[in-house]
Coordinates of C-alpha atoms in Angstrom, one line a residue:
Chain S
M1 CA 261.9 107.5 -46.0
L2 CA 263.8 105.3 -43.6
V3 CA 262.0 102.2 -42.6
W4 CA 263.1 100.6 -39.3
E5 CA 263.7 96.9 -39.5
R6 CA 261.5 95.4 -36.9
R7 CA 262.8 92.4 -35.0
S8 CA 260.6 89.4 -34.4
R9 CA 259.5 90.8 -31.0
N10 CA 257.4 93.9 -30.7
L11 CA 260.1 96.6 -30.2
S12 CA 257.9 99.2 -28.6
D13 CA 256.7 96.8 -25.9
L14 CA 260.3 95.7 -25.2
I15 CA 261.5 99.2 -24.8
R16 CA 258.6 100.2 -22.6
Y17 CA 259.5 97.2 -20.5
A18 CA 263.1 97.9 -20.4
I19 CA 263.1 101.6 -19.6
M20 CA 262.5 102.8 -16.1
P21 CA 261.7 106.4 -15.1
A22 CA 264.9 108.4 -14.9
I23 CA 266.4 110.0 -11.8
P24 CA 266.7 113.8 -12.0
A25 CA 269.8 115.2 -13.7
I26 CA 271.0 116.8 -10.5
N27 CA 270.7 113.8 -8.3
T28 CA 270.7 114.7 -4.6
G29 CA 268.6 111.8 -3.5
P30 CA 269.1 108.1 -3.4
S31 CA 270.0 106.4 -6.7
A32 CA 267.4 104.7 -8.8
R33 CA 267.8 101.0 -8.8
M34 CA 268.5 99.0 -11.9
P35 CA 265.6 96.8 -12.9
P36 CA 266.4 93.1 -12.6
A37 CA 266.2 90.9 -15.7
E38 CA 263.2 88.7 -15.0
N39 CA 263.7 86.2 -17.8
G40 CA 265.6 85.6 -21.0
T41 CA 263.4 87.8 -23.1
S42 CA 263.2 90.9 -20.9
E43 CA 266.5 92.4 -21.9
F44 CA 268.4 93.7 -24.9
R45 CA 271.3 91.8 -26.5
R46 CA 272.6 94.4 -29.0
I47 CA 271.8 98.1 -29.0
A48 CA 273.0 101.2 -30.8
V49 CA 273.6 104.4 -28.8
F50 CA 273.9 107.8 -30.4
G51 CA 274.7 111.2 -28.9
G52 CA 274.7 114.9 -29.9
V53 CA 272.8 115.0 -33.1
Y54 CA 273.2 118.8 -33.3
S55 CA 270.6 119.0 -36.1
N56 CA 272.8 116.8 -38.4
Y57 CA 269.8 114.9 -39.8
L58 CA 271.9 113.5 -42.7
A59 CA 274.3 111.8 -40.3
L60 CA 271.4 110.6 -38.2
A61 CA 269.7 109.0 -41.2
A62 CA 273.0 107.3 -42.2
A63 CA 273.6 106.0 -38.6
L64 CA 270.1 104.6 -38.4
R65 CA 270.5 102.8 -41.7
D66 CA 273.8 101.4 -40.5
A67 CA 272.4 100.3 -37.1
S68 CA 269.5 98.6 -38.8
K69 CA 271.8 96.6 -41.0
R70 CA 273.7 95.5 -37.9
G71 CA 270.5 94.0 -36.5
V72 CA 270.3 96.0 -33.2
D73 CA 267.3 95.4 -30.9
A74 CA 266.9 99.1 -30.2
C75 CA 268.4 102.6 -30.7
F76 CA 269.0 105.2 -28.0
C77 CA 269.9 108.8 -28.2
L78 CA 271.6 110.5 -25.3
G79 CA 270.5 114.0 -26.1
D80 CA 271.4 117.4 -27.7
L81 CA 269.2 117.0 -30.7
G82 CA 269.6 120.6 -31.9
A83 CA 272.5 123.1 -32.2
F84 CA 275.2 123.7 -34.7
G85 CA 273.5 122.3 -37.9
P86 CA 270.6 123.4 -40.1
H87 CA 266.9 122.7 -40.0
P88 CA 266.5 121.3 -36.5
D89 CA 262.9 120.0 -37.2
R90 CA 264.3 117.4 -39.7
V91 CA 265.7 115.3 -36.9
F92 CA 262.4 114.5 -35.1
P93 CA 260.6 112.4 -37.8
L94 CA 263.7 110.2 -38.2
L95 CA 263.9 109.6 -34.5
H96 CA 260.2 108.9 -34.1
E97 CA 260.0 106.6 -37.2
A98 CA 262.9 104.5 -36.0
E99 CA 261.5 104.5 -32.5
V100 CA 264.8 105.9 -31.1
Q101 CA 264.4 106.3 -27.4
C102 CA 265.8 109.8 -26.4
I103 CA 266.9 111.4 -23.2
Q104 CA 267.2 115.1 -22.7
G105 CA 270.5 116.9 -23.1
N106 CA 271.2 120.4 -21.8
Y107 CA 270.4 121.8 -25.2
D108 CA 267.1 120.0 -25.3
H109 CA 266.3 121.2 -21.8
S110 CA 267.0 124.8 -22.8
I111 CA 265.0 124.7 -26.1
G112 CA 262.2 122.7 -24.5
N113 CA 261.8 125.2 -21.7
D114 CA 262.5 128.3 -23.8
L115 CA 265.5 129.2 -21.6
P116 CA 267.7 132.2 -22.6
D117 CA 270.8 130.1 -23.4
C118 CA 272.1 126.6 -24.0
Q119 CA 273.6 126.2 -20.5
C120 CA 276.9 125.3 -22.2
G121 CA 278.8 127.3 -19.6
Y122 CA 281.6 128.9 -21.8
T123 CA 283.7 131.7 -20.6
D124 CA 285.6 132.6 -23.8
P125 CA 283.6 135.6 -25.2
R126 CA 284.0 134.3 -28.8
D127 CA 282.6 130.9 -27.8
N128 CA 279.7 132.6 -26.1
D129 CA 279.0 134.5 -29.3
F130 CA 279.0 131.4 -31.4
A131 CA 276.8 129.6 -28.7
R132 CA 274.3 132.5 -28.8
L133 CA 274.1 132.5 -32.6
S134 CA 273.6 128.7 -32.7
Y135 CA 271.0 128.7 -29.9
E136 CA 268.9 131.5 -31.4
Y137 CA 268.9 129.8 -34.7
T138 CA 267.8 126.5 -33.2
L139 CA 265.2 128.0 -30.9
N140 CA 263.7 130.0 -33.8
H141 CA 263.6 127.0 -36.1
T142 CA 262.2 124.3 -33.8
H143 CA 258.5 123.8 -34.1
L144 CA 256.5 124.1 -30.9
E145 CA 255.4 120.5 -31.0
N146 CA 259.1 119.4 -31.0
R147 CA 260.0 121.8 -28.3
L148 CA 257.2 120.5 -26.1
W149 CA 258.3 116.9 -26.8
M150 CA 261.9 117.7 -25.8
K151 CA 260.7 119.3 -22.6
E152 CA 259.0 116.1 -21.5
I153 CA 261.6 113.4 -22.4
P154 CA 263.4 111.8 -19.4
Q155 CA 266.9 112.8 -18.4
Q156 CA 268.2 109.3 -17.8
F157 CA 267.3 105.7 -18.8
L158 CA 268.1 102.5 -17.0
V159 CA 268.3 99.7 -19.5
R160 CA 269.3 96.0 -19.1
L161 CA 271.7 94.6 -21.8
G162 CA 272.2 90.9 -21.1
K163 CA 273.7 90.7 -17.6
Y164 CA 274.6 94.4 -17.5
G165 CA 272.6 97.2 -16.0
L166 CA 273.2 100.3 -18.1
L167 CA 272.7 103.9 -17.0
M168 CA 272.3 106.2 -19.9
C169 CA 272.8 109.9 -19.3
H170 CA 273.9 113.0 -21.2
G171 CA 276.9 114.5 -19.4
S172 CA 277.2 112.4 -16.2
P173 CA 274.8 110.6 -13.9
R174 CA 274.9 113.5 -11.5
R175 CA 274.7 116.5 -13.8
T176 CA 273.4 116.9 -17.4
N177 CA 276.0 119.4 -18.5
E178 CA 279.0 117.9 -16.8
F179 CA 282.0 117.2 -19.1
L180 CA 283.7 113.9 -18.6
W181 CA 286.8 114.0 -20.8
E182 CA 289.1 111.0 -21.1
S183 CA 292.2 112.8 -20.0
A184 CA 290.5 114.8 -17.2
T185 CA 288.7 112.0 -15.4
S186 CA 290.4 109.6 -13.0
T187 CA 289.4 105.9 -13.1
H188 CA 288.6 106.0 -9.4
F189 CA 286.1 108.8 -9.9
L190 CA 284.3 106.7 -12.5
E191 CA 284.4 103.8 -10.1
H192 CA 282.7 106.1 -7.6
L193 CA 280.0 107.1 -10.1
A194 CA 279.3 103.5 -11.0
G195 CA 279.1 102.5 -7.3
E196 CA 277.0 105.5 -6.3
H197 CA 274.5 104.9 -9.1
E198 CA 274.7 101.1 -9.0
A199 CA 275.4 100.8 -12.7
D200 CA 277.5 98.2 -14.5
V201 CA 277.9 100.5 -17.5
I202 CA 277.5 104.3 -17.6
L203 CA 276.8 105.7 -21.1
A204 CA 277.3 109.4 -21.7
T205 CA 278.0 111.9 -24.6
H206 CA 278.1 115.7 -24.3
T207 CA 281.9 116.2 -24.8
G208 CA 281.8 115.3 -28.5
I209 CA 284.6 112.8 -28.4
K210 CA 284.1 109.0 -27.8
W211 CA 286.0 107.0 -25.3
H212 CA 285.7 103.8 -23.2
R213 CA 287.3 102.9 -19.9
E214 CA 287.0 99.5 -18.3
L215 CA 286.5 99.6 -14.5
S216 CA 286.7 97.0 -11.8
H217 CA 284.2 94.1 -11.6
D218 CA 283.5 94.2 -15.3
R219 CA 282.0 97.7 -15.1
H220 CA 282.5 100.3 -17.8
F221 CA 282.3 104.0 -18.6
I222 CA 281.6 104.7 -22.3
N223 CA 281.3 108.1 -24.0
V224 CA 279.3 107.1 -27.2
G225 CA 280.5 110.0 -29.3
V226 CA 278.3 112.4 -31.3
L227 CA 276.6 112.3 -34.7
G228 CA 276.5 116.1 -35.0
R229 CA 280.0 117.0 -35.9
P230 CA 283.3 115.2 -36.5
E231 CA 285.5 114.7 -33.4
N232 CA 288.4 117.1 -34.1
N233 CA 290.7 114.6 -35.8
G234 CA 290.8 115.9 -39.3
R235 CA 288.3 113.4 -40.6
T236 CA 284.8 114.2 -41.7
N237 CA 283.0 111.1 -40.4
V238 CA 281.1 111.0 -37.1
W239 CA 280.6 108.2 -34.6
Y240 CA 278.1 106.1 -32.7
T241 CA 278.4 103.0 -30.6
V242 CA 277.1 99.5 -30.7
L243 CA 277.0 97.5 -27.5
E244 CA 276.4 93.8 -27.3
A245 CA 276.2 91.3 -24.5
R246 CA 277.7 88.0 -25.8
P247 CA 277.3 87.5 -22.8
N248 CA 280.4 89.6 -22.0
L249 CA 280.1 93.2 -23.1
T250 CA 281.6 94.3 -26.5
V251 CA 281.8 97.9 -27.4
D252 CA 282.2 98.9 -31.0
F253 CA 282.7 102.5 -32.1
I254 CA 281.1 102.8 -35.5
P255 CA 282.3 105.5 -38.0
V256 CA 279.5 107.0 -40.0
E257 CA 280.2 108.6 -43.4
Y258 CA 277.4 110.9 -44.6
D259 CA 276.8 113.6 -47.2
H260 CA 278.8 116.2 -45.3
L261 CA 279.1 118.4 -48.4
R262 CA 275.3 118.7 -48.6
L263 CA 275.1 119.5 -44.9
A264 CA 277.8 122.3 -45.4
Q265 CA 275.8 123.7 -48.3
E266 CA 272.6 123.7 -46.3
M267 CA 274.4 125.5 -43.4
R268 CA 275.7 128.1 -45.9
D269 CA 272.1 128.5 -47.2
E270 CA 270.9 129.0 -43.6
K271 CA 273.7 131.6 -43.0
L272 CA 275.2 129.6 -40.2
P273 CA 278.7 130.6 -39.2
D274 CA 281.6 129.9 -41.6
E275 CA 283.5 128.4 -38.6
F276 CA 280.9 125.7 -38.1
I277 CA 280.9 124.9 -41.8
E278 CA 284.7 124.6 -41.8
T279 CA 284.4 122.0 -39.0
I280 CA 282.0 119.9 -41.1
L281 CA 284.3 120.1 -44.1
T282 CA 287.6 119.5 -42.5
G283 CA 286.9 117.5 -39.3
W284 CA 288.7 120.1 -37.1
W285 CA 286.9 122.0 -34.4
T286 CA 287.2 125.7 -34.8
T287 CA 285.0 127.0 -31.9
C288 CA 284.3 126.2 -28.3
L289 CA 287.8 124.9 -27.8
E290 CA 288.2 126.3 -24.3
I291 CA 286.5 123.4 -22.7
L292 CA 289.0 120.9 -24.0
P293 CA 291.6 119.6 -21.6
A294 CA 295.3 119.8 -22.7
K295 CA 295.6 116.3 -24.3
E296 CA 292.4 116.5 -26.3
R297 CA 293.2 120.1 -27.3
K298 CA 296.6 119.1 -28.5
R299 CA 295.2 116.5 -30.8
G300 CA 293.3 119.1 -32.7
K301 CA 294.5 121.7 -35.2
F302 CA 293.4 124.9 -33.4
Chain H
M1 CA 286.2 141.2 16.0
T2 CA 286.4 137.9 17.8
V3 CA 283.4 135.7 18.1
P4 CA 283.5 133.3 21.1
L5 CA 282.7 129.7 20.4
P6 CA 279.7 128.2 22.2
I7 CA 280.7 125.9 25.0
L8 CA 280.0 122.3 23.9
D9 CA 279.1 119.7 26.5
S10 CA 279.4 116.9 24.0
P11 CA 281.9 116.1 21.2
A12 CA 281.2 117.9 17.9
P13 CA 279.5 115.6 15.4
I14 CA 281.7 114.1 12.7
V15 CA 280.6 113.9 9.1
P16 CA 282.6 111.3 7.3
L17 CA 284.1 112.4 4.0
A18 CA 282.4 110.2 1.4
H19 CA 283.6 111.8 -1.8
L20 CA 285.7 114.6 -3.0
D21 CA 285.9 115.9 -6.6
E22 CA 289.1 117.9 -6.4
L23 CA 292.0 117.4 -4.1
W24 CA 294.2 120.5 -3.7
F25 CA 297.7 120.3 -2.3
Q26 CA 299.4 123.5 -1.0
V27 CA 302.6 121.9 -2.1
G28 CA 304.6 125.1 -2.1
G29 CA 303.4 126.1 1.4
T30 CA 303.4 129.9 1.8
L31 CA 306.8 130.3 0.2
C32 CA 307.1 132.2 -3.0
N33 CA 309.8 133.9 -4.9
L34 CA 307.4 136.7 -5.6
E35 CA 305.4 138.9 -3.3
C36 CA 302.2 139.8 -5.2
R37 CA 300.2 142.7 -3.9
H38 CA 296.9 140.7 -4.3
C39 CA 298.0 137.4 -2.9
F40 CA 295.1 136.0 -0.9
I41 CA 297.4 134.0 1.4
S42 CA 300.2 136.6 1.6
C43 CA 302.9 134.4 0.2
S44 CA 306.4 135.7 0.0
P45 CA 310.1 134.6 0.2
K46 CA 309.9 135.3 4.0
N47 CA 306.5 133.6 4.8
H48 CA 307.4 130.3 6.4
A49 CA 304.0 129.8 8.0
F50 CA 303.4 126.7 6.0
G51 CA 306.2 124.6 4.5
F52 CA 306.6 122.4 1.5
L53 CA 304.8 119.1 1.2
D54 CA 307.1 116.2 0.5
L55 CA 306.7 113.3 -1.9
E56 CA 305.8 110.7 0.7
T57 CA 303.1 112.9 2.3
I58 CA 301.6 113.4 -1.1
R59 CA 301.8 109.7 -1.8
G60 CA 299.8 108.9 1.3
Y61 CA 297.0 111.3 0.4
L62 CA 297.0 110.1 -3.2
D63 CA 296.4 106.6 -2.0
E64 CA 293.7 107.8 0.3
S65 CA 292.0 109.7 -2.5
V66 CA 291.3 106.5 -4.5
E67 CA 288.8 105.4 -2.0
I68 CA 286.8 108.6 -2.1
G69 CA 286.8 108.8 -5.8
V70 CA 288.8 112.0 -6.4
R71 CA 288.4 113.2 -9.9
E72 CA 291.4 115.4 -10.3
Y73 CA 294.4 116.9 -8.4
Y74 CA 295.5 120.5 -8.1
F75 CA 298.9 121.9 -6.8
T76 CA 299.4 125.4 -5.6
G77 CA 301.5 127.3 -3.1
G78 CA 303.3 129.6 -2.7
E79 CA 305.2 128.7 -5.8
P80 CA 305.0 124.9 -6.3
F81 CA 308.3 124.8 -8.4
L82 CA 310.3 126.0 -5.4
N83 CA 309.6 122.6 -4.0
R84 CA 312.4 120.3 -5.3
D85 CA 310.1 117.3 -5.0
M86 CA 307.7 118.8 -7.5
M87 CA 308.7 116.8 -10.6
S88 CA 308.5 113.5 -8.7
I89 CA 305.2 114.6 -7.2
L90 CA 303.7 115.4 -10.6
E91 CA 305.1 112.2 -12.1
L92 CA 303.5 110.2 -9.3
T93 CA 300.2 112.1 -9.5
L94 CA 299.8 111.4 -13.2
T95 CA 299.6 107.7 -12.4
Y96 CA 296.5 108.5 -10.4
G97 CA 294.6 111.1 -12.4
P98 CA 294.7 114.5 -14.1
A99 CA 296.9 117.1 -12.5
T100 CA 296.8 120.9 -12.7
V101 CA 299.6 123.1 -11.3
L102 CA 299.3 126.8 -10.5
T103 CA 302.6 128.5 -11.0
N104 CA 304.0 132.0 -11.6
G105 CA 306.1 130.6 -14.4
T106 CA 309.3 132.3 -13.4
V107 CA 311.5 129.5 -12.1
F108 CA 311.3 126.7 -14.7
Q109 CA 314.4 124.8 -15.7
E110 CA 314.6 123.0 -19.1
E111 CA 315.3 119.6 -17.6
W112 CA 312.2 119.8 -15.4
L113 CA 310.0 120.5 -18.3
E114 CA 311.5 117.7 -20.3
R115 CA 310.8 115.3 -17.5
L116 CA 307.2 116.5 -17.1
S117 CA 306.6 116.4 -20.9
R118 CA 307.6 112.7 -20.8
A119 CA 305.5 112.0 -17.7
E120 CA 302.4 113.5 -19.5
A121 CA 303.1 111.5 -22.7
D122 CA 303.3 108.3 -20.6
S123 CA 300.0 109.0 -18.8
P124 CA 296.4 108.8 -20.0
Y125 CA 295.8 112.0 -18.1
S126 CA 296.4 115.7 -18.9
L127 CA 298.9 117.8 -17.0
E128 CA 297.7 121.4 -17.0
F129 CA 299.8 124.5 -16.2
R130 CA 298.0 127.6 -15.0
V131 CA 300.5 130.5 -15.3
S132 CA 299.5 133.6 -13.4
I133 CA 299.9 136.9 -15.3
D134 CA 297.8 139.9 -14.3
G135 CA 298.2 142.3 -17.2
F136 CA 299.0 141.9 -20.9
S137 CA 302.0 144.3 -20.6
A138 CA 304.7 144.9 -18.0
E139 CA 303.1 148.2 -17.2
D140 CA 299.9 146.5 -16.2
N141 CA 301.3 143.4 -14.6
D142 CA 304.4 144.5 -12.8
P143 CA 302.9 146.9 -10.3
V144 CA 300.9 144.0 -8.9
R145 CA 303.3 141.1 -9.2
G146 CA 306.7 142.9 -9.0
P147 CA 309.3 144.5 -11.2
G148 CA 310.4 142.3 -14.2
T149 CA 307.7 139.6 -13.5
F150 CA 305.9 140.1 -16.8
D151 CA 309.0 139.3 -18.9
R152 CA 310.0 136.4 -16.6
A153 CA 306.5 134.8 -16.7
M154 CA 306.3 135.2 -20.5
K155 CA 309.6 133.4 -20.8
G156 CA 308.0 130.6 -18.7
V157 CA 305.1 130.5 -21.1
R158 CA 307.4 130.2 -24.1
Q159 CA 309.3 127.4 -22.3
L160 CA 306.1 125.5 -21.7
V161 CA 304.9 125.9 -25.3
D162 CA 308.3 124.8 -26.6
H163 CA 307.9 121.6 -24.5
G164 CA 304.5 120.9 -26.1
F165 CA 302.3 122.2 -23.3
L166 CA 299.3 124.5 -23.7
P167 CA 299.4 126.6 -20.6
I168 CA 296.3 128.4 -19.3
I169 CA 297.1 132.0 -18.6
T170 CA 295.3 132.8 -15.4
V171 CA 294.5 136.5 -15.2
T172 CA 293.2 138.1 -12.0
R173 CA 291.1 141.2 -12.4
T174 CA 293.1 143.4 -10.2
R175 CA 291.4 146.7 -11.2
D176 CA 287.7 147.5 -11.0
D177 CA 287.9 149.5 -14.2
Q178 CA 289.0 146.5 -16.4
D179 CA 286.5 145.3 -19.0
E180 CA 286.7 141.5 -19.0
T181 CA 286.2 141.1 -22.8
A182 CA 288.9 143.7 -23.6
L183 CA 291.2 142.0 -21.1
F184 CA 290.6 138.7 -22.7
Y185 CA 291.3 139.9 -26.3
G186 CA 294.3 142.0 -25.1
F187 CA 295.8 138.8 -23.7
E188 CA 295.0 136.8 -26.7
R189 CA 296.6 139.3 -29.0
M190 CA 299.7 139.6 -26.9
L191 CA 300.2 135.8 -26.5
R192 CA 299.8 135.2 -30.3
N193 CA 302.4 138.0 -30.9
Q194 CA 304.7 136.2 -28.5
G195 CA 304.4 133.0 -30.5
Y196 CA 301.7 131.2 -28.5
S197 CA 299.4 130.3 -31.4
R198 CA 296.6 128.5 -29.3
P199 CA 296.4 130.7 -26.2
R200 CA 294.1 129.5 -23.4
I201 CA 293.0 132.2 -21.0
K202 CA 291.0 132.3 -17.8
I203 CA 290.0 135.5 -16.1
L204 CA 289.3 135.4 -12.4
P205 CA 288.2 137.8 -9.6
T206 CA 290.5 138.5 -6.7
L207 CA 289.8 137.0 -3.3
R208 CA 289.7 139.9 -0.9
I209 CA 291.7 138.3 1.9
G210 CA 295.4 138.1 2.8
A211 CA 297.5 140.8 1.1
E212 CA 294.6 141.7 -1.2
A213 CA 292.6 142.8 1.9
D214 CA 295.3 145.3 2.7
R215 CA 295.5 146.7 -0.8
G216 CA 293.7 149.7 -2.2
R217 CA 291.4 148.4 -4.9
A218 CA 292.1 150.9 -7.7
I219 CA 295.7 150.2 -8.2
T220 CA 297.0 151.7 -11.4
P221 CA 300.4 151.9 -13.0
M222 CA 300.4 155.6 -12.2
N223 CA 299.7 155.4 -8.5
A224 CA 301.2 152.0 -7.9
S225 CA 304.7 153.4 -7.2
L226 CA 303.2 155.7 -4.5
R227 CA 302.0 152.7 -2.6
K228 CA 304.1 150.5 -0.3

């Protein structure tokens, strides 16, 4: 089993200190305030941030091993633990053992609360069929204990990385299932979000494709990518992100190779759709393409 | 029925605009080369109620939009491509953010699309075209949008695809008896047959104002010719 490499400080204590209660996913009230760094030991220096595990426990294990080798202070997951892949319960022991701090994605909210669907919001009838298949499989194969845990995890974290106040969310700081695509999001909109939520860095996932935009006053928006499936570029690897304050922010997108052939076989054994397996084997998205803006869609094969 | 306004003895309160997600420009005014039976603002070649927006007017609003954090920009009409500033307007907009233009697809010129293809390639943002077609055959579409409009709009779709765009076909459900899923798959099949291998389709309800308010709801190819 994976053994998390502990740093010299007590990691759990540091994370408890660093994480503040989250503001609600649909934020209609005043913004939460970023906790100030009280002294030199009260903040992270290097962290790993994952998104969208989608039951891909093999990629999660590979990413955790890689992050450990890179000597990160802590790992964070921005939600959507289930969907798409096989054996959703295999993700949770890995997360707990490595003390990964998780926020709730729309999928986790649905599974945790036993809702009728994933709140993915598709309109294409074929995409809705795939979403339903995937949701029913995940709901039926997630142990009650894990569902209850997902129900209770926060929807946002505020974390301090060196001099930067980070706001971690799933889709956007104002809505859990909001898609912020690189080609469909203006820079001044991101400036507005950063200002409204008083964040130096906003970290999100949800779309499945990583990107980073520098904003004014050394602020940043970063989509950390997903571990669950490749990002529609014809390559089978997945991605996570390492952030470091040196003291200026560095953002490294880390490719993760994992045993995707084994995952595909397990998906076949679980009778998950051939279209999902094709994505794992080829790196091209085959379903749920309607949500992609023109530029992102054109980069794909379908 | 007219409802009288209450008499105010003090100025109405003003709520400042702090943020706007989408900024819509009615760039084509109410002028359109078509006269669709369901148009919610009754656009036509003769409706001059609202004229074209020019490039400098748009530039002013784009500058203003930065402060209020507008996420994306939409262009509609009338038919936006009747406005001869349209290419410059879209080129300028793509330096601010993503742009979507709603068009009937019937008036494109090759050099316009070449220009816009270059503008999108040079921008970090997407340029989306939403082409309105209201039936997957001329028999279904033309009674609503006008004779010959199905073939003309499909020519526009092919022009866009040939220039590397992936237009979204926007379908208005003009008949109450239409099954949405059947409509979706009917469009998908037709578009693939016409050479559009990655069709994108959105099905929308009608807005029952403007010309649509005056229209009988159960328009069919059979009875359409009996109407106006």
